[in-house]
């Protein structure tokens, strides 16, 4: 066993004495040692129930003959970090989560791992760690939040952010805002729409790294505890057969996950994360491949914020496997790859039924013939950028308008609240990329403000930063090269005409090559505001969003 390095032989008697100081017996130490990586904390609503999930996993591990040890992983709540300096740290924690999990696992010689994430960056961070460590590993999330209800309508976190814009234009009173505040997020769990957390938990299932229901069983359902126990038992089976993450996360599994991503209409953040996870797994993956998969994958779901349905509805309709069943009917899945239950994808989806064709459209009548996310290129994004195509109204799929230039999110928000943004404008928020932010902030406050003010279907927003899964509208992010390294977005001036053509995968500025070169010759980057601490180191090591915004010493 891998754990023999800390528990076997006379030379490890000191190590055993330390384990016995924890209360473990000789009998327990003879069993495989399982690390339970829990993201439990008391500040993230999606994580407040993870102590119960952890205990259920521990029970499952013990039932199957293992000995469990919990250790923590950090997690930032993107909702709480939104709109201030805290959001600069969110994406950057993904690397800390992967690195610290690697350190804890190798330092303590675990035979296997059960990962318990839930919200935005700790799901991909732990998947990155799983690929890097490549010891038997399985995931079980804390589950999604139930939707809130106000005046008979279902609401979620995106409703709250959009309400701020409605108050600003007088469409919503402060009393109505308070009622929404009290009811939009009614339970523990990852926020109820197809935002980044739920997107990644569904994709962990599609990748084969979690049991069925991981992405969709609501956090407050007892079925979530049963799933956790089954997960604890299953890690022991994976150890017995020495099935490791890189046996599961093969290239075909990533292609399956991207297809599911496009069918579900997931957050654009999944592109960053899938690129980063694939890199750890040694799998070649790039934006061009992702876009080619999107071009042939129908969009089958319009979950909040795009539509009125939520993750609980997806679960009732049959969950991720029902979506995969629809894709398989079109020949879009590799059904031979194995998953953490040691069954193939094909075996897992046999007999699965789509129980609600309004939540999961039949493959024959999709919302669109192409996937939820599109990759755009052009002179404004030579390395590419992404847009949640399924969240863009038809009128904005092709758009030209004058650029309104802002060098940070705060300046753009002030212009919005001062009513200086007009119908037809293209808001450009730059120097918010991985290096420029640093940390590549989400722009939910900006997109939600535009939507709440009634401009969400009339104004485009372009940034080298990124968007929350709760964003909707013509929100184009991950523009690369970013402004901080001299990308074209840094050369834009107020009033430049920006041309967006999502069906043709194009993003351009109506300027000649000569004019762009003239501007480039006099361009100087902004001085960074943060010059010390973790983000200072992060800024120097992080790479392009087009490659997943991963750290590199190259």
XYZ file of C-alpha atoms in Angstrom:
554
model
C 0.000 0.000 0.000
C 1.142 3.567 -0.621
C 0.614 4.304 3.064
C 3.240 1.724 4.095
C 5.783 4.529 3.879
C 4.303 6.038 7.054
C 3.110 2.968 8.943
C 4.995 -0.262 8.168
C 8.159 -1.719 9.700
C 10.162 -0.994 12.846
C 11.592 2.170 11.325
C 8.088 3.596 11.145
C 7.321 3.090 14.840
C 7.666 6.869 15.459
C 5.148 7.505 12.705
C 2.709 4.993 14.182
C 3.054 6.623 17.564
C 1.896 9.903 16.066
C -1.067 8.205 14.387
C -1.938 6.563 17.704
C -1.820 10.006 19.313
C -4.807 10.723 17.062
C -6.634 7.769 18.601
C -6.176 5.276 15.760
C -5.737 1.606 16.624
C -3.396 -1.005 15.170
C -6.358 -2.560 13.374
C -7.271 0.746 11.746
C -3.693 1.402 10.684
C -3.484 -1.923 8.871
C -6.247 -0.782 6.521
C -5.822 1.524 3.503
C -5.570 5.146 4.615
C -8.006 7.459 2.845
C -7.628 11.215 2.735
C -10.954 13.038 2.773
C -10.303 16.476 1.307
C -13.127 18.611 2.673
C -13.760 22.195 1.614
C -15.984 22.799 4.641
C -16.000 26.319 6.042
C -18.447 28.703 7.696
C -18.395 31.559 5.177
C -19.497 29.831 1.942
C -23.196 28.793 1.807
C -22.309 26.010 -0.597
C -19.975 24.542 2.011
C -21.859 24.833 5.272
C -23.162 21.254 4.906
C -19.854 19.676 3.944
C -19.191 18.562 7.518
C -22.218 16.263 7.179
C -21.051 15.076 3.748
C -17.615 14.390 5.201
C -19.031 12.295 8.036
C -21.157 10.314 5.580
C -18.079 9.657 3.435
C -16.176 8.558 6.547
C -18.963 6.076 7.335
C -18.777 4.715 3.800
C -14.998 4.351 3.942
C -15.219 2.506 7.278
C -18.020 0.249 6.013
C -15.805 -0.797 3.104
C -12.718 -1.476 5.212
C -10.712 1.739 5.071
C -9.494 4.289 7.604
C -10.366 7.913 6.909
C -8.491 11.112 7.721
C -10.006 14.495 6.910
C -7.908 17.464 5.874
C -9.161 20.814 4.552
C -9.093 22.700 1.278
C -9.816 26.408 1.112
C -12.746 27.850 -0.830
C -13.748 31.406 -1.736
C -17.407 32.313 -2.192
C -17.481 34.100 -5.539
C -20.758 35.791 -4.653
C -19.270 37.349 -1.529
C -16.037 38.226 -3.352
C -17.891 39.873 -6.244
C -17.373 43.546 -7.090
C -14.336 44.302 -4.895
C -10.697 43.287 -4.411
C -11.781 39.866 -3.120
C -12.592 38.708 -6.653
C -8.940 39.116 -7.619
C -8.201 36.187 -5.311
C -10.887 33.780 -6.475
C -9.327 32.212 -9.580
C -5.908 32.396 -7.965
C -7.083 30.049 -5.193
C -7.510 27.257 -7.751
C -3.722 26.845 -7.835
C -3.433 27.048 -4.036
C -6.057 24.311 -3.688
C -4.262 22.011 -6.117
C -0.839 22.697 -4.610
C -1.890 22.302 -0.968
C -3.737 19.057 -1.723
C -0.636 17.725 -3.457
C 1.466 18.673 -0.421
C -0.866 17.066 2.126
C -1.319 13.885 0.113
C 2.335 13.201 -0.626
C 3.471 14.216 2.851
C 1.123 11.704 4.477
C 1.158 8.785 2.063
C -2.571 8.301 1.491
C -3.717 5.264 -0.465
C -6.697 7.090 -1.942
C -8.602 10.359 -1.825
C -12.224 11.403 -1.592
C -12.609 15.007 -2.721
C -15.508 17.004 -1.247
C -15.744 20.344 -3.067
C -18.749 22.424 -3.998
C -18.128 25.958 -5.182
C -16.369 27.586 -8.026
C -12.591 27.112 -7.783
C -12.235 24.185 -5.434
C -13.914 21.779 -7.879
C -11.374 22.405 -10.668
C -8.563 22.871 -8.151
C -9.197 19.415 -6.707
C -9.606 17.884 -10.174
C -6.219 19.364 -11.066
C -4.753 17.823 -7.919
C -6.353 14.463 -8.727
C -4.757 14.418 -12.174
C -1.387 15.530 -10.824
C -1.277 12.998 -7.977
C -2.834 10.124 -9.947
C -3.766 7.900 -7.017
C -7.272 6.397 -6.693
C -9.625 9.354 -6.251
C -13.355 10.014 -6.329
C -15.476 13.168 -5.977
C -18.707 13.952 -4.165
C -19.911 17.553 -4.023
C -22.085 19.226 -1.406
C -24.902 19.658 -3.916
C -26.882 22.592 -5.308
C -29.073 25.041 -3.437
C -32.824 24.940 -3.925
C -34.272 27.893 -5.820
C -35.896 30.645 -3.792
C -39.476 31.734 -4.287
C -40.780 35.297 -4.330
C -44.333 36.160 -5.375
C -44.751 32.695 -6.835
C -41.643 32.932 -9.018
C -38.409 30.973 -8.586
C -35.355 33.125 -7.894
C -31.636 32.606 -7.400
C -28.448 34.608 -6.870
C -28.479 36.130 -10.356
C -31.879 37.609 -9.503
C -30.229 39.467 -6.616
C -27.461 41.012 -8.679
C -29.883 42.037 -11.427
C -32.201 43.565 -8.818
C -29.556 46.202 -8.036
C -29.896 47.579 -11.551
C -33.688 47.536 -11.272
C -33.524 49.592 -8.088
C -31.164 52.025 -9.812
C -33.722 52.729 -12.567
C -36.717 52.738 -10.233
C -38.247 49.433 -11.376
C -37.900 47.848 -7.934
C -38.435 49.366 -4.502
C -36.059 48.904 -1.590
C -38.754 46.936 0.240
C -39.024 44.563 -2.725
C -35.241 44.292 -2.793
C -35.268 43.323 0.895
C -37.906 40.642 0.281
C -35.806 39.232 -2.540
C -32.701 39.367 -0.348
C -34.452 37.287 2.316
C -35.685 34.615 -0.097
C -33.410 34.288 -3.145
C -30.932 31.924 -1.460
C -33.101 29.789 0.865
C -30.867 26.797 1.673
C -27.289 25.658 1.846
C -25.686 24.487 -1.383
C -24.046 25.888 -4.490
C -26.242 28.664 -5.944
C -29.244 27.223 -7.759
C -28.587 28.097 -11.410
C -26.193 26.668 -13.977
C -23.463 28.842 -12.587
C -19.797 27.820 -12.388
C -20.047 25.645 -9.259
C -22.915 23.542 -10.563
C -21.371 23.492 -14.031
C -18.153 22.004 -12.690
C -19.929 19.528 -10.410
C -21.931 18.298 -13.400
C -18.765 18.066 -15.487
C -16.985 16.076 -12.758
C -19.771 13.550 -13.276
C -19.463 13.746 -17.075
C -15.674 13.242 -16.825
C -16.325 10.032 -14.921
C -14.825 11.216 -11.623
C -18.060 11.192 -9.594
C -21.064 8.941 -9.177
C -24.419 9.692 -10.795
C -26.219 12.552 -9.075
C -23.070 14.376 -8.006
C -23.958 17.499 -9.960
C -27.700 17.652 -9.356
C -28.964 16.058 -6.107
C -29.937 19.088 -3.971
C -27.771 19.773 -0.949
C -30.684 19.393 1.480
C -31.870 16.019 0.167
C -31.026 12.931 2.211
C -30.084 11.316 -1.107
C -26.982 13.524 -0.975
C -25.887 11.793 2.266
C -26.522 8.391 0.742
C -24.439 9.386 -2.268
C -21.630 10.430 0.078
C -21.690 7.043 1.829
C -21.646 5.238 -1.510
C -18.721 7.424 -2.574
C -16.806 6.473 0.577
C -17.394 2.825 -0.199
C -16.436 3.208 -3.840
C -12.991 4.635 -3.125
C -12.107 1.294 -1.575
C -13.135 -0.500 -4.757
C -10.958 1.851 -6.798
C -7.999 1.074 -4.518
C -8.585 -2.668 -4.793
C -8.442 -2.455 -8.579
C -5.854 0.381 -8.623
C -7.973 2.547 -10.904
C -6.515 6.025 -10.969
C -7.678 9.415 -12.320
C -5.565 9.163 -15.463
C -7.232 5.847 -16.261
C -10.539 7.733 -16.243
C -9.672 11.257 -17.414
C -8.473 10.243 -20.878
C -8.926 12.478 -23.917
C -12.248 10.856 -24.840
C -13.544 11.641 -21.355
C -12.637 15.317 -21.787
C -14.416 15.382 -25.143
C -17.471 13.846 -23.458
C -17.320 16.509 -20.749
C -17.065 19.319 -23.303
C -20.065 17.908 -25.176
C -22.076 17.816 -21.946
C -20.884 21.353 -21.177
C -22.257 22.588 -24.497
C -25.536 20.708 -24.114
C -26.115 22.021 -20.585
C -25.158 25.612 -21.400
C -22.549 25.791 -18.654
C -20.583 28.779 -17.406
C -17.792 30.112 -19.621
C -15.468 29.524 -16.650
C -15.577 25.819 -17.469
C -13.361 26.537 -20.470
C -10.602 27.910 -18.235
C -10.944 24.979 -15.876
C -11.129 22.164 -18.422
C -7.999 23.521 -20.113
C -6.195 23.608 -16.760
C -7.321 20.113 -15.694
C -6.392 18.658 -19.087
C -2.945 20.202 -18.797
C -2.403 18.447 -15.469
C -3.592 15.209 -17.063
C -1.228 15.608 -20.002
C -4.150 15.755 -22.438
C -3.832 18.076 -25.474
C -6.802 20.434 -25.362
C -7.216 23.899 -26.834
C -9.860 26.454 -27.737
C -10.028 25.297 -31.348
C -10.968 21.759 -30.299
C -13.516 23.076 -27.811
C -15.115 25.240 -30.476
C -15.245 22.353 -32.952
C -17.100 20.241 -30.369
C -19.479 23.127 -29.674
C -20.187 23.469 -33.403
C -21.599 19.926 -33.563
C -23.261 19.726 -30.121
C -26.853 20.883 -29.619
C -27.773 23.069 -26.666
C -30.455 21.121 -24.777
C -30.892 23.063 -21.538
C -31.793 26.636 -20.633
C -31.247 26.676 -16.887
C -31.027 29.889 -14.877
C -29.810 32.507 -15.612
C -30.761 31.807 -19.241
C -34.146 30.255 -18.451
C -36.553 29.778 -15.578
C -35.485 26.281 -14.516
C -32.882 25.405 -11.880
C -30.591 22.525 -10.958
C -33.292 20.822 -8.889
C -35.375 20.665 -12.082
C -32.455 19.137 -13.973
C -32.185 16.508 -11.257
C -35.880 15.660 -11.449
C -35.627 15.419 -15.236
C -32.919 12.764 -15.021
C -29.747 14.704 -14.311
C -26.458 14.666 -16.175
C -26.902 11.091 -17.379
C -30.193 11.992 -19.071
C -28.367 14.757 -20.953
C -25.639 12.275 -21.900
C -28.296 9.836 -23.113
C -29.647 12.487 -25.497
C -26.131 13.194 -26.785
C -25.492 9.498 -27.260
C -28.568 9.272 -29.483
C -26.675 11.570 -31.869
C -23.437 9.596 -31.604
C -21.704 12.417 -29.745
C -20.385 10.422 -26.782
C -17.589 7.924 -26.367
C -19.421 5.274 -24.377
C -16.423 2.983 -23.832
C -14.497 5.105 -21.327
C -14.620 3.937 -17.736
C -15.835 5.898 -14.728
C -15.325 5.749 -10.961
C -17.937 3.019 -10.513
C -15.791 0.843 -12.843
C -18.565 0.852 -15.410
C -18.373 2.435 -18.824
C -20.314 5.542 -19.777
C -22.490 3.325 -21.952
C -23.349 1.053 -19.045
C -24.093 4.034 -16.805
C -26.605 5.599 -19.184
C -28.357 2.368 -20.179
C -32.017 2.646 -19.221
C -31.765 6.331 -18.278
C -34.900 8.297 -19.154
C -35.374 11.984 -19.910
C -38.329 12.693 -17.647
C -38.991 16.297 -18.649
C -38.435 17.426 -22.231
C -38.931 21.058 -21.240
C -35.939 20.925 -18.894
C -33.806 18.677 -21.102
C -34.829 19.111 -24.707
C -34.915 16.005 -26.849
C -31.920 15.925 -29.189
C -34.277 16.229 -32.153
C -35.583 19.636 -31.025
C -32.777 21.494 -29.242
C -32.721 25.139 -28.291
C -29.980 25.474 -30.891
C -27.995 23.138 -33.142
C -24.752 24.422 -31.662
C -23.459 24.392 -28.113
C -23.893 26.836 -25.270
C -20.408 28.362 -25.566
C -18.706 29.825 -28.637
C -15.056 30.719 -29.177
C -14.448 33.923 -31.140
C -11.304 35.091 -32.935
C -10.319 38.221 -34.812
C -7.971 41.178 -34.600
C -9.323 41.927 -31.125
C -8.746 38.375 -29.878
C -5.947 36.696 -31.823
C -5.684 33.903 -29.227
C -9.443 33.670 -28.797
C -12.192 34.664 -26.396
C -15.420 33.037 -25.214
C -19.104 33.875 -24.981
C -22.043 31.980 -23.529
C -23.903 31.885 -26.831
C -27.005 30.328 -25.267
C -27.395 33.430 -23.058
C -27.321 35.939 -25.949
C -30.573 37.157 -27.487
C -30.863 36.799 -31.244
C -30.672 40.564 -31.772
C -27.188 40.704 -30.216
C -25.615 37.723 -31.966
C -24.383 40.188 -34.587
C -23.676 43.693 -33.355
C -21.565 46.741 -34.112
C -21.183 49.638 -31.754
C -18.855 52.257 -30.300
C -16.372 51.165 -27.660
C -16.756 52.607 -24.173
C -13.360 52.100 -22.575
C -12.713 51.364 -18.888
C -9.464 50.228 -17.323
C -11.159 48.503 -14.391
C -14.553 47.141 -13.399
C -15.228 49.881 -10.841
C -15.019 52.645 -13.468
C -17.451 50.773 -15.712
C -19.927 50.278 -12.856
C -19.795 53.985 -12.023
C -20.567 54.885 -15.635
C -23.519 52.496 -15.555
C -24.957 53.874 -12.324
C -24.436 57.415 -13.651
C -26.483 56.353 -16.719
C -23.652 57.109 -19.139
C -24.007 53.839 -21.072
C -26.455 53.899 -23.963
C -28.194 51.353 -26.151
C -25.822 50.045 -28.821
C -22.634 50.684 -26.850
C -19.904 48.089 -26.444
C -18.512 48.322 -22.923
C -14.833 47.330 -22.816
C -13.353 46.482 -19.411
C -9.642 45.796 -19.692
C -6.615 45.224 -17.469
C -8.704 42.622 -15.628
C -7.021 39.556 -17.172
C -4.970 36.918 -15.336
C -1.905 39.193 -15.200
C -3.608 42.551 -15.454
C -6.079 42.111 -12.609
C -4.188 40.293 -11.385
C -6.517 37.349 -10.909
C -8.999 37.722 -13.785
C -12.052 39.013 -11.941
C -15.606 37.993 -12.775
C -17.863 40.773 -14.064
C -21.248 39.663 -12.720
C -21.814 43.018 -11.052
C -21.419 44.720 -14.435
C -23.510 42.299 -16.517
C -26.236 42.145 -13.875
C -26.332 45.934 -13.637
C -26.859 46.198 -17.396
C -29.595 43.573 -17.289
C -31.325 45.189 -14.348
C -31.238 48.572 -16.067
C -32.885 47.117 -19.176
C -29.712 47.268 -21.289
C -28.791 43.587 -21.179
C -30.253 42.995 -24.642
C -28.939 46.244 -26.116
C -25.346 46.576 -24.897
C -22.386 44.233 -25.327
C -19.600 43.834 -22.793
C -16.083 42.735 -23.703
C -13.309 42.032 -21.224
C -10.003 40.261 -20.739
C -11.490 39.269 -17.392
C -14.190 36.653 -17.049
C -17.850 36.213 -16.193
C -19.812 34.416 -13.545
C -22.039 31.614 -14.746
C -24.816 33.862 -13.474
C -24.057 36.410 -16.196
C -26.185 36.642 -19.314
C -26.279 38.796 -22.408
C -23.626 39.546 -25.030
C -20.843 39.155 -22.481
C -17.562 38.233 -24.186
C -14.692 37.339 -21.878
C -11.214 35.806 -21.705
C -10.046 38.112 -24.517
C -6.480 37.081 -25.277
C -3.844 38.375 -25.509
C -4.921 40.470 -22.530
C -4.292 44.185 -22.113
C -1.456 43.737 -19.603
C 0.732 42.031 -22.219
C -0.149 44.446 -25.027
C -3.094 42.666 -26.603
C -5.224 44.643 -29.055
C -7.764 45.315 -26.306
C -5.133 47.578 -24.702
C -4.965 49.716 -27.869
C -8.667 50.525 -28.090
C -9.849 54.113 -27.759
C -13.211 55.596 -26.916
C -15.535 55.406 -29.904
C -13.688 52.730 -31.877
C -16.221 50.550 -33.668
C -16.334 47.004 -32.338
C -17.787 44.296 -34.581
C -19.251 41.151 -32.986
C -20.382 38.215 -35.123
C -21.029 35.220 -32.881
C -22.418 32.926 -35.625
C -19.214 33.518 -37.610
C -16.999 33.305 -34.485
C -15.557 36.787 -35.033
C -14.592 39.689 -32.761
C -12.905 42.639 -34.458
C -12.242 46.330 -34.127
C -12.745 48.366 -37.303
C -9.161 49.628 -37.462
C -6.453 49.053 -40.060
C -3.335 47.067 -39.254
C -1.365 50.258 -39.779
C -3.413 52.149 -37.186
C -3.075 49.332 -34.677
C 0.695 49.230 -35.158
C 0.890 53.005 -34.739
C -0.958 52.752 -31.426
C 1.133 49.780 -30.340
C 4.348 51.773 -30.825
C 3.283 54.267 -28.148
C 1.474 51.891 -25.784
C 2.608 51.595 -22.189
C 1.082 49.099 -19.716
C -0.648 50.314 -16.591
C 1.395 50.136 -13.435
C 0.160 47.236 -11.294
C -1.740 48.217 -8.156
C -0.646 45.096 -6.281
C 3.111 44.784 -5.828
C 3.477 42.254 -3.023
C 1.965 39.103 -1.558
C 0.468 36.117 -3.322
C -1.140 38.035 -6.185
C 2.202 39.668 -6.996
C 3.771 36.221 -7.403
C 0.685 34.992 -9.249
C 0.882 37.860 -11.762
C 4.437 36.900 -12.701
C 3.690 33.185 -13.097
C 0.203 33.030 -14.631
C -0.264 32.379 -18.324
C -2.855 33.284 -20.927
C -6.563 32.652 -20.464
C -6.460 30.891 -23.826
C -4.442 28.142 -22.130
C -6.437 27.995 -18.902
C -4.672 30.744 -16.925
C -2.328 28.211 -15.322
C 0.888 28.920 -13.478
C 4.160 28.212 -15.205
C 7.841 28.874 -14.590
C 8.595 28.712 -18.324
